[in-house]
Coordinates of C-alpha atoms in Angstrom, one line a residue:
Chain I
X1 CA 130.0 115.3 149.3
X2 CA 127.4 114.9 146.8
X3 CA 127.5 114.7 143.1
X4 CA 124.1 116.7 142.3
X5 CA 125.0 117.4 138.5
X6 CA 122.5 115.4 136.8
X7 CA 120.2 116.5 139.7
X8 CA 117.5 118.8 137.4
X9 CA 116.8 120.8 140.8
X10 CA 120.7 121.9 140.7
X11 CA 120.3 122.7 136.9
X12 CA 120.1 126.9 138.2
X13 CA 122.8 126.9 140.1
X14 CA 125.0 124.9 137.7
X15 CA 124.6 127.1 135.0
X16 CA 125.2 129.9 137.1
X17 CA 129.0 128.0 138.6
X18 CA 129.7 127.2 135.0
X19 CA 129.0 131.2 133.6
X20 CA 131.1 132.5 136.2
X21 CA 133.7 129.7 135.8
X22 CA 134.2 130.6 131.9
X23 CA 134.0 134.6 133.1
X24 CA 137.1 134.1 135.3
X25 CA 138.6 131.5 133.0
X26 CA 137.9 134.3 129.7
X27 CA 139.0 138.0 131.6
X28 CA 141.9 135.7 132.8
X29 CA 143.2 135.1 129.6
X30 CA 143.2 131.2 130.1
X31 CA 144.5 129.7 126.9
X32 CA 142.4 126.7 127.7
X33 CA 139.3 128.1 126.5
X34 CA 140.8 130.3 123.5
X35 CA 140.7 128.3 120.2
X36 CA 139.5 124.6 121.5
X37 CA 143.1 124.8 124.0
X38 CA 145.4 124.6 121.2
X39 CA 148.2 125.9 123.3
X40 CA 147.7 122.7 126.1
X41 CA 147.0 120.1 123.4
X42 CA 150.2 121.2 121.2
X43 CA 154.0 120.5 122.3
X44 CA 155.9 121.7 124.5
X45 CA 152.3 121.2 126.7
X46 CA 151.4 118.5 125.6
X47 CA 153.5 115.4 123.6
X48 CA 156.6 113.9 124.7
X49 CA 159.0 115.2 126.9
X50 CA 161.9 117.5 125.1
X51 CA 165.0 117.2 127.1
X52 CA 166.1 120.4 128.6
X53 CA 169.3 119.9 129.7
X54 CA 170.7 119.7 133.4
X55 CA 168.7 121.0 136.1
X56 CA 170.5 119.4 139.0
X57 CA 169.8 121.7 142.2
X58 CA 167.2 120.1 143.1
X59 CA 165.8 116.3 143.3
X60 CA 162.9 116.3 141.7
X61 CA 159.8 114.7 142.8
Chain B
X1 CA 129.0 117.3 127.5
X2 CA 127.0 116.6 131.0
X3 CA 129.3 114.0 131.3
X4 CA 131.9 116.9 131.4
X5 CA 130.5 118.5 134.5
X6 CA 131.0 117.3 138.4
X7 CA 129.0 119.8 140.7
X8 CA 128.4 118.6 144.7
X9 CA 126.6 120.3 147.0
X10 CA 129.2 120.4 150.3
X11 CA 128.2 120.7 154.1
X12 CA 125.9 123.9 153.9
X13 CA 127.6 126.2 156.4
X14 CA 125.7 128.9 158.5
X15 CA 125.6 132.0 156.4
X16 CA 127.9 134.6 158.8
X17 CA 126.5 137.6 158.2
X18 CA 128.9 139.6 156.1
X19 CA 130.8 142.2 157.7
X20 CA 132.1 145.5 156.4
X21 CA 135.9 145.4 156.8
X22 CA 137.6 148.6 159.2
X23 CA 140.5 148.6 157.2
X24 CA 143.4 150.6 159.4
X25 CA 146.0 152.4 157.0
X26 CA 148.4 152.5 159.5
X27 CA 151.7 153.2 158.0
X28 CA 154.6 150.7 158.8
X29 CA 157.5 151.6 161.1
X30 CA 159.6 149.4 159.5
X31 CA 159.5 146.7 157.1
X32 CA 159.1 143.0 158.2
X33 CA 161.4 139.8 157.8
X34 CA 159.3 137.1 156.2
X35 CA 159.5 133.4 157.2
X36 CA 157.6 131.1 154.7
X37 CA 157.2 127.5 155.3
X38 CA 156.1 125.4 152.3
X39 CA 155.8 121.8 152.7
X40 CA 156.0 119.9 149.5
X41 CA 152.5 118.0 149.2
X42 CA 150.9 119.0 152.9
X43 CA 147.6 119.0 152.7
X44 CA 145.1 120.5 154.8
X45 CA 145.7 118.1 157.7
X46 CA 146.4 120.3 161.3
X47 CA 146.1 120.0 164.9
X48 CA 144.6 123.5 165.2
X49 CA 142.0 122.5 163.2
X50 CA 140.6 119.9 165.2
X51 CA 138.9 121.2 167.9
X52 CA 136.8 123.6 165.3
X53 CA 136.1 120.5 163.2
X54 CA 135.5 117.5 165.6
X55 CA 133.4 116.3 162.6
X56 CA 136.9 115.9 160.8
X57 CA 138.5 112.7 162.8
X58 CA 141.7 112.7 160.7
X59 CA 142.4 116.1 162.2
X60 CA 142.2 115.0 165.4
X61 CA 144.8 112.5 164.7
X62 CA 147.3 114.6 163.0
X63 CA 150.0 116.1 165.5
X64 CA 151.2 119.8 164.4
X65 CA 152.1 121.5 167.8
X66 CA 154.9 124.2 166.5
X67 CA 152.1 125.0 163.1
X68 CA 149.6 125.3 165.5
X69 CA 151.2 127.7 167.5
X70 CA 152.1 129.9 164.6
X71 CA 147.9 129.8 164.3
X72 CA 147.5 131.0 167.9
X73 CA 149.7 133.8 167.2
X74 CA 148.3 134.8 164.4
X75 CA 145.1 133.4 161.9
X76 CA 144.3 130.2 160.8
X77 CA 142.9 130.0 157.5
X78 CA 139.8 127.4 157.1
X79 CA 139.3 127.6 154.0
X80 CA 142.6 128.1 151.7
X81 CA 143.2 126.6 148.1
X82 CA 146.0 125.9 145.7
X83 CA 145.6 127.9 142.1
X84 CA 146.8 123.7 140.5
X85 CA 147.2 120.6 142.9
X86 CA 150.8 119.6 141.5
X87 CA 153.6 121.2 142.4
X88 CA 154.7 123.3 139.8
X89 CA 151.9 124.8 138.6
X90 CA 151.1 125.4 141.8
X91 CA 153.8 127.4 142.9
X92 CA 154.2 129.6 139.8
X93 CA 150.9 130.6 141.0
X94 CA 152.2 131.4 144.1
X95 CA 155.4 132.8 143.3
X96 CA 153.6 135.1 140.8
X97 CA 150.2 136.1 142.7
X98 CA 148.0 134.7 139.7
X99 CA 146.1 132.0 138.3
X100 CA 147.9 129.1 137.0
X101 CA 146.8 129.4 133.7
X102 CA 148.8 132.9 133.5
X103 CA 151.9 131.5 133.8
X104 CA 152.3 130.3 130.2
X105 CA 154.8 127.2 130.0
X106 CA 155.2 127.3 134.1
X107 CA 151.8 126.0 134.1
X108 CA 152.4 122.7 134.0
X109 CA 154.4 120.0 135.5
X110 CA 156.9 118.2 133.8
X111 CA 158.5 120.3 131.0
X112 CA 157.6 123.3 132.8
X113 CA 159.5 126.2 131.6
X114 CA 160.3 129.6 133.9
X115 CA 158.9 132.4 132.2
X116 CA 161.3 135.7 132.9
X117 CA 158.0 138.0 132.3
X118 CA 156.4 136.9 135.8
X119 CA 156.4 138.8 138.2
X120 CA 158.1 136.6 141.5
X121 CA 157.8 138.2 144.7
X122 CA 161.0 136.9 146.1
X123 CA 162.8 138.8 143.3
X124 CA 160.5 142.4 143.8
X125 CA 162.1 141.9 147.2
X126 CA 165.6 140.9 146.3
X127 CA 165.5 144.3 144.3
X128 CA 163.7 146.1 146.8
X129 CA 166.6 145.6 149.2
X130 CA 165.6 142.5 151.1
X131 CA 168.2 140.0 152.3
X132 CA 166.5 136.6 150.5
X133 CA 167.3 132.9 150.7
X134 CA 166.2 129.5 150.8
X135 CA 166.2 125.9 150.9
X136 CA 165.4 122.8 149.2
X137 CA 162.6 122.9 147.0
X138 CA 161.1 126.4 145.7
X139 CA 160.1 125.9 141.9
X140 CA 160.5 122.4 140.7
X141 CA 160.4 120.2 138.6
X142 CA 161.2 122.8 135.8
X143 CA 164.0 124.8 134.1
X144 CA 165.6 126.6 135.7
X145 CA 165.1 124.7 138.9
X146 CA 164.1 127.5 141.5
X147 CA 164.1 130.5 138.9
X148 CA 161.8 132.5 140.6
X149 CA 163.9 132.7 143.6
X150 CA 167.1 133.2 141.6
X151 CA 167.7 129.8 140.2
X152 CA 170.1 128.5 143.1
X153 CA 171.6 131.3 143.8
X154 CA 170.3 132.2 146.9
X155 CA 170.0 129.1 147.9
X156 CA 171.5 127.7 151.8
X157 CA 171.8 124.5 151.5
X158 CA 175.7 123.7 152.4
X159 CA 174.7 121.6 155.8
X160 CA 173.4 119.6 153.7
X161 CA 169.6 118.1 152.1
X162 CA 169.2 115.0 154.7
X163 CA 166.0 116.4 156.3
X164 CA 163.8 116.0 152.7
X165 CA 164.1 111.9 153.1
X166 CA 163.5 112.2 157.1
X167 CA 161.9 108.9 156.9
X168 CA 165.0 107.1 155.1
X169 CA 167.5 108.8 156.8
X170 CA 166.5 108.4 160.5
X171 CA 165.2 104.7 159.8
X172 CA 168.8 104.2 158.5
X173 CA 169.9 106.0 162.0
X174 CA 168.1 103.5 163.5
X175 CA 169.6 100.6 162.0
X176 CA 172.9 101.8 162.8
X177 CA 171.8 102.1 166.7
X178 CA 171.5 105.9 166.8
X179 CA 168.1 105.9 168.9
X180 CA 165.2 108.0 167.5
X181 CA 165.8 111.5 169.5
X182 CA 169.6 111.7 168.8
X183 CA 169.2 110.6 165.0
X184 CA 165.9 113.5 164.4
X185 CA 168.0 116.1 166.5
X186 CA 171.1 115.2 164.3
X187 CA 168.7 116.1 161.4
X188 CA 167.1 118.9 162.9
X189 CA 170.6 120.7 163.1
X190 CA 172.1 119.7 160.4
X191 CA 168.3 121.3 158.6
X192 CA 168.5 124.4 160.6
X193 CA 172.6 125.1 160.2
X194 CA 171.4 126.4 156.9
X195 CA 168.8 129.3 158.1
X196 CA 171.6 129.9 160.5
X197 CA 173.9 130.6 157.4
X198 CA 171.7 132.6 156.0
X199 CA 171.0 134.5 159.0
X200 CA 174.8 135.1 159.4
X201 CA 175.0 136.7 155.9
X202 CA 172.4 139.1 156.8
X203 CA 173.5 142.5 156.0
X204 CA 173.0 145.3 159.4
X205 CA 169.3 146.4 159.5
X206 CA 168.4 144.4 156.0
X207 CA 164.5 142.8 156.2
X208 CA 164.9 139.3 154.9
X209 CA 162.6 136.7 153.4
X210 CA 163.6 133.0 153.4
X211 CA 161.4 130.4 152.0
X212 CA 162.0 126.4 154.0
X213 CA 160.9 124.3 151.1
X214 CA 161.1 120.7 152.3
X215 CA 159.7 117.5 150.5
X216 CA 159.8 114.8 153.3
X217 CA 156.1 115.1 153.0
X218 CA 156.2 114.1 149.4
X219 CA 156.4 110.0 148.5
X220 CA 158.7 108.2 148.7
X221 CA 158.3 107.3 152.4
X222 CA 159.4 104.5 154.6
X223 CA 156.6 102.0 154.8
X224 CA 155.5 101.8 158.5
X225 CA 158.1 104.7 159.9
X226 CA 154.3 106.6 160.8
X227 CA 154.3 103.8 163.9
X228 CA 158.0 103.6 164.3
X229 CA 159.3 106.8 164.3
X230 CA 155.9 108.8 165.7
X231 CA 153.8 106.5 167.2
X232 CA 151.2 106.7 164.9
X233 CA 149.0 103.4 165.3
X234 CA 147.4 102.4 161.7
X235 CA 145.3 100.9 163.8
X236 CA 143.3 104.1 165.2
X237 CA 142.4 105.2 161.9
X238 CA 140.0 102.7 161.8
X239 CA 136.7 104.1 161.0
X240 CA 138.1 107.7 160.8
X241 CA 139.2 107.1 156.4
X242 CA 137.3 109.9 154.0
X243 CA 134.7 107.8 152.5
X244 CA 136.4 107.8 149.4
X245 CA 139.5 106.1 150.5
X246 CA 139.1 102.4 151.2
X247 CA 139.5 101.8 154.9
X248 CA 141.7 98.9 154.4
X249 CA 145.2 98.0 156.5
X250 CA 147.2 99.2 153.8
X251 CA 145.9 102.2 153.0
X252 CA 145.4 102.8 156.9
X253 CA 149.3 102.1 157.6
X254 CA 150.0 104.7 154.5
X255 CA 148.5 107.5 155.9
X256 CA 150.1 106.8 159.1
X257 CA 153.1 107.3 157.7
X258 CA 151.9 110.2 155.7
X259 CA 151.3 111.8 159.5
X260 CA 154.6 111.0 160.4
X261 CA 156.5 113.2 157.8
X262 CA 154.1 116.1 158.7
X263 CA 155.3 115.2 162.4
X264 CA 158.5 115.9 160.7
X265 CA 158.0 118.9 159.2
X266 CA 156.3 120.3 162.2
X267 CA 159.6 119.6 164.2
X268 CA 161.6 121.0 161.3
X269 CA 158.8 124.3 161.8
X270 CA 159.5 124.2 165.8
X271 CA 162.9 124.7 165.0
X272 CA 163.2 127.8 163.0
X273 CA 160.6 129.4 165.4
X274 CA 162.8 129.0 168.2
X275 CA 165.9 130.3 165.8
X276 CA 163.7 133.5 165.3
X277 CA 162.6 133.7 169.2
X278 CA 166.7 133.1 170.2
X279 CA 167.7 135.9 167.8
X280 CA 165.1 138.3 168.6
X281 CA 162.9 138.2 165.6
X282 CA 159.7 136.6 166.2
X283 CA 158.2 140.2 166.8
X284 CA 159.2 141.8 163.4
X285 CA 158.8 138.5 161.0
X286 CA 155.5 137.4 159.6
X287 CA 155.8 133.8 159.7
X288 CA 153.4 132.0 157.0
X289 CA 152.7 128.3 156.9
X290 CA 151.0 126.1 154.0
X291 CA 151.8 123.3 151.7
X292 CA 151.6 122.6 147.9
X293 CA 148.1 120.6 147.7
X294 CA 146.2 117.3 149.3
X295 CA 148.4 114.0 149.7
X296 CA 150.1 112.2 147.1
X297 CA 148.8 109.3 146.0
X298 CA 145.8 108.9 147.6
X299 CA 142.6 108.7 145.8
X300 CA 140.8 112.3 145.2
X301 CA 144.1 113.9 146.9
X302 CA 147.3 115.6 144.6
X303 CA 146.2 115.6 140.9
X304 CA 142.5 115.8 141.7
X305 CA 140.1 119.1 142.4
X306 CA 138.1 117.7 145.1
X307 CA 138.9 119.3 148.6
X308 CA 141.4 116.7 149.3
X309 CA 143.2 117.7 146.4
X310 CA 143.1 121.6 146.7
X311 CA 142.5 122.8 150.0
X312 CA 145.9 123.4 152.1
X313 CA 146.7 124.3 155.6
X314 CA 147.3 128.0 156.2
X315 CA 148.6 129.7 159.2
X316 CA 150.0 133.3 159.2
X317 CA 151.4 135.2 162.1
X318 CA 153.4 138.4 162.3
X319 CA 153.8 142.4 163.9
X320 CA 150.2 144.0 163.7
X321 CA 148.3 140.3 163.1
X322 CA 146.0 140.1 166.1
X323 CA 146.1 136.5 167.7
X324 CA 144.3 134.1 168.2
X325 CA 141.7 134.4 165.3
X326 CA 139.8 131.9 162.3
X327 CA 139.2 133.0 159.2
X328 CA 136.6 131.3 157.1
X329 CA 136.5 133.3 154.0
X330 CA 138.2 131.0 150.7
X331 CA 140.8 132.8 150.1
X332 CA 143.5 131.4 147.4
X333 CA 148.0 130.8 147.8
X334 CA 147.8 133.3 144.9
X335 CA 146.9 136.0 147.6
X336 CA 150.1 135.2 149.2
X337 CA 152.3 137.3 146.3
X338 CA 150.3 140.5 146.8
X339 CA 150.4 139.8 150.8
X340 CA 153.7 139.9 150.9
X341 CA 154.6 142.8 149.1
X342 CA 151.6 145.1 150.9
X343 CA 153.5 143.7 154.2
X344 CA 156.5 145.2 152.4
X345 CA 155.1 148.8 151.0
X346 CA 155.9 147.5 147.8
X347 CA 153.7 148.0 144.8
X348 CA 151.2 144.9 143.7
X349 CA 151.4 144.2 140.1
X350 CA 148.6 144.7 137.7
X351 CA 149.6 141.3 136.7
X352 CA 148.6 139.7 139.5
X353 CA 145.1 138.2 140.3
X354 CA 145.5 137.8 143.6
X355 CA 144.3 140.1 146.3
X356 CA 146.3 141.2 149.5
X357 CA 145.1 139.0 152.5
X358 CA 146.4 142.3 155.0
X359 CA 142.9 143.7 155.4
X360 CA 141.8 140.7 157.4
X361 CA 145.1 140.2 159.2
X362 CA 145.0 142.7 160.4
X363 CA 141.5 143.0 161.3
X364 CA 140.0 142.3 165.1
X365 CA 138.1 139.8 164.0
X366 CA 137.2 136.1 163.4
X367 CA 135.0 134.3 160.6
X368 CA 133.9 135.3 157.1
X369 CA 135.4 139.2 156.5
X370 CA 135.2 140.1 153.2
X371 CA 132.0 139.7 151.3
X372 CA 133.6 139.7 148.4
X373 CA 135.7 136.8 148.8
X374 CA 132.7 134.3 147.6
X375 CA 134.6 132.1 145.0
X376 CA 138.0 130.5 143.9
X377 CA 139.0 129.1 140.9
X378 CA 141.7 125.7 140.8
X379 CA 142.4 123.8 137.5
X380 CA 145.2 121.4 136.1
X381 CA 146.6 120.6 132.9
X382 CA 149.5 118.4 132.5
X383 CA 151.0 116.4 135.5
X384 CA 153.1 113.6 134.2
X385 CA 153.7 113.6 130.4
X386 CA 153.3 110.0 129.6
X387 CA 150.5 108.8 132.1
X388 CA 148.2 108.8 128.9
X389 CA 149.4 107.0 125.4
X390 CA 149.0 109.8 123.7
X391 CA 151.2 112.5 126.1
X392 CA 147.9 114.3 126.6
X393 CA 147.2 116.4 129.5
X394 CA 143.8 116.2 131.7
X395 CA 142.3 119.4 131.6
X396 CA 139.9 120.5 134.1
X397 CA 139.0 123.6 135.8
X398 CA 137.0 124.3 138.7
X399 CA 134.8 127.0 140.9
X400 CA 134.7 126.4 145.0
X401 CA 132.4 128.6 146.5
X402 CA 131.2 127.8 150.4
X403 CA 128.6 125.4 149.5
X404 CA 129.6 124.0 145.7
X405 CA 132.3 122.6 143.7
X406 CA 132.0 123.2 140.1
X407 CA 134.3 121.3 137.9
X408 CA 134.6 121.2 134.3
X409 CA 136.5 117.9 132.6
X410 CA 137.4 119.6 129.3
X411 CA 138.1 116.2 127.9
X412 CA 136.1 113.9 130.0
X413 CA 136.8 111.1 127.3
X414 CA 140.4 111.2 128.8
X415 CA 141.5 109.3 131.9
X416 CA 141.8 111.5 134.5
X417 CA 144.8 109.9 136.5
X418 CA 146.5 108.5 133.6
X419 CA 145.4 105.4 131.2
X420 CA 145.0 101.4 132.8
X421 CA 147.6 100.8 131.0
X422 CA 150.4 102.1 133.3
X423 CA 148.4 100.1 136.5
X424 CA 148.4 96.7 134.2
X425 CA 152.3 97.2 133.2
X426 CA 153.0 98.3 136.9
X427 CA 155.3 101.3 135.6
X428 CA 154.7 104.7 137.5
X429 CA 153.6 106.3 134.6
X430 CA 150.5 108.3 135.7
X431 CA 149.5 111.1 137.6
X432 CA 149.2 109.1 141.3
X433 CA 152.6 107.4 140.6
X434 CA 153.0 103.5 142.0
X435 CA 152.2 103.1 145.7
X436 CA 151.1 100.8 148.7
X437 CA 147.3 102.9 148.6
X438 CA 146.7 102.7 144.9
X439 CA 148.1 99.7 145.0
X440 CA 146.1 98.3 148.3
X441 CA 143.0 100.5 146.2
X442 CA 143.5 98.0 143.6
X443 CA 143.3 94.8 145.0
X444 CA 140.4 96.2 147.5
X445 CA 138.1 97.4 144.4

């Protein structure tokens, strides 16, 4: 594996991953890339942890 | 924002030529049972895949007999990704047939909130008149634990959980005297007395779909059980490490043990095979294998979007699946949902961004099928709340197709894994959590 980012011969087919990234990510409805990804920076997504209460069927890992 | 921005250029693969799919719209005779097999953190780490990849050394050291033979039946899937390498997220992918992202507050780890409006496909086949159950681990962590499969209420679990800490419970055997075979049969039983329950309830002539959810292959593990219990010598993985994990004793002995509980859950997978073969069912159940993402822990594995992190095992075999056939196309767990419910005759919903993987089970063939399969899409947001001091997530999202990996860190100012901080204060607060290889990565930077 090879990090060719900064690589100005992979500057093409960068910008052609990262258009059809957004594409997906936009027709998707992905709140991360509607209003700066207000609804993953804001609580209950982000910020401490509310306590919900007992969830005991399960250990969790 | 360069900074933002990971792109690698990954082994260039021989361009298959594409083939046009013969899609056969044979109409089912009857509907079939499904068996799915979901090993908590299991990573793309097989037996069957080693003698396609002797370039992969690690897969020739892994030891997945039973999983294998579920690929010989059927298809083994080359290259198969997770929607979110950590568990939750991850699954309300799966459960729902769509990206991640989709799943509004199920689209993180901890915190994660069910949300009712998702489609699940366990439920579209509880409704649909399937006989459904499970055990151990489906949806969690989140609230309600396991909602979409019901929240615990088709759950079999009575014979008890002993098999998800394999590696504490038959080292304790051990200790006691109970030699190796009679303490991992005692497990095995005690693991499988709860399909057996389940099977029991089965109404007359009622398909059925129970999911095995263990997490033995999730941390905590016994340190050196790999070589106790399995015979897994730290010792030969010399040389064979990913570059990108130090190949250090420590970290060696780690993944050792890592092999063992995948041992494990191969045995646990042997089992229920042979339940399905003594009961006459193998013929009429599609039997699916995978796990949640790449192993815990480990540097570029759960948490991250390289390969390591994303790409799972996946193995499905079942009534109309030719056998013995590799599939190369990427193809996503979020294809799983709308599998399923094809397999079933039951409608896909519009929801859902996944697409049916039947077409190329049920094809002849072997290699790259669908030429419009060139792309997936992974990302992450929140893991563990407090691994940065701020409770901030890491968001990142990423494009795989065969020869790139396109990730974008949304906030590359962020730490990805969690802030130094948690390291320094030696708390486990941070997406790796506290271990002998991030520990052993540590000392050996």
């Amino acid at each position: 594996m090879t990090n060719v980012a900064q690589d100005p011969r992979y500057q093409k087919i960068r910008i052609e991953l990262e258009d059809r990234l957004i594409k997906e990510l936009t027709a998707t409805g992905d709140p991360r890339v509607e209003l700066e990804g207000q609804f993953y920076e804001t609580p209950p997504m982000s910020g401490p942890l509310v306590q919900q209460g007992p969830q005991s069927k399960v250990k969790q890992r | 924002m360069l900074s933002g921005f990971f792109l690698c250029r990954t082994l260039r693969t021989s361009l298959a030529l594409a083939t046009i799919l013969s899609l056969s719209f044979s109409c089912l005779a009857q509907q079939p049972n499904f068996l799915f097999l979901f090993a908590d953190d299991w990573g793309r780490y097989a037996s069957a895949y080693a003698k396609l990849e002797p370039n992969e050394p690690l897969q020739g050291l892994v030891r997945t007999p039973n999983i294998d033979r579920i690929a010989q039946r059927g298809v083994l899937f080359r290259k198969a990704f997770v929607s979110a390498p950590s568990c939750t997220p991850c699954r309300s992918a799966l459960l729902s047939g769509q990206h991640f992202w989709r799943t509004k507050e199920a689209s993180i780890l901890q915190g994660a909130k069910w949300e009712p409006s998702l489609p699940a496909f366990p439920l579209l086949l509880h409704e649909a008149g399937y006989h459904i159950g499970e055990s151990f681990k489906v949806w969690s962590p989140g609230s309600p634990v396991d909602a979409p499969y019901g929240a615990g209420k088709f759950a079999y679990e009575k014979s008890g959980r002993r098999w998800n800490d394999f590696s504490e419970n038959a080292t304790e055997m051990l200790r006691q005297g109970i030699p190796f075979e009679e303490a991992k049969q005692t497990l095995l039983d005690e693991m499988a007395s709860n399909f057996d329950q389940f099977l029991g309830d089965r109404p007359e002539g009622k398909p059925f779909c129970y999911w095995f959810g263990p997490t033995n292959v999730h941390r905590q593990w016994v340190q050196g059980s790999g070589k106790r219990l399995w015979g897994f010598d730290p010792e030969e993985f010399k040389g064979k490490l990913p570059a990108f994990l130090p190949d250090v004793p420590i970290v060696r002995e780690d993944l050792a043990d890592y092999f063992g509980e995948i041992a494990a859950y191969d045995a646990a997978v042997g089992m229920l095979l042979a339940r399905l073969e003594s009961s006459g069912l193998a013929d009429s159940t599609m039997v699916i294998v995978s796990g949640d993402h790449g192993p815990p822990g480990f540097p570029h594995g759960k948490c991250n979007l390289y390969d390591f992190g994303t790409s799972v095992t996946l193995a499905i075999c079942g009534p109309q699946i030719p056998a013995d056939r590799t599939i190369d196309d990427l193809v996503s767990l979020t294809d799983i949902a709308p599998t399923i419910l094809e397999s079933a005759g039951l409608p896909i919903p519009e929801s859902m961004t996944g697409t049916s993987l039947l077409p190329m089970l049920r094809s002849e063939r072997s290699g790259k099928l669908d030429p419009n399969r060139t792309a997936i899409f992974v990302g992450r947001e929140r893991h563990v709340e407090s691994a940065r001091a701020d409770f901030s997530p890491y968001p990142q999202r990423a494009i795989r197709t065969d020869e790139h990996l396109l990730i974008i860190n949304f906030r590359p100012e962020r730490w990805p894994l969690g802030d130094p901080y948690g390291f320094i204060r030696g708390l486990m607060a941070n997406d790796l959590g506290w271990n002998s290889t991030t520990s052993g990565a540590i000392r050996n930077r």
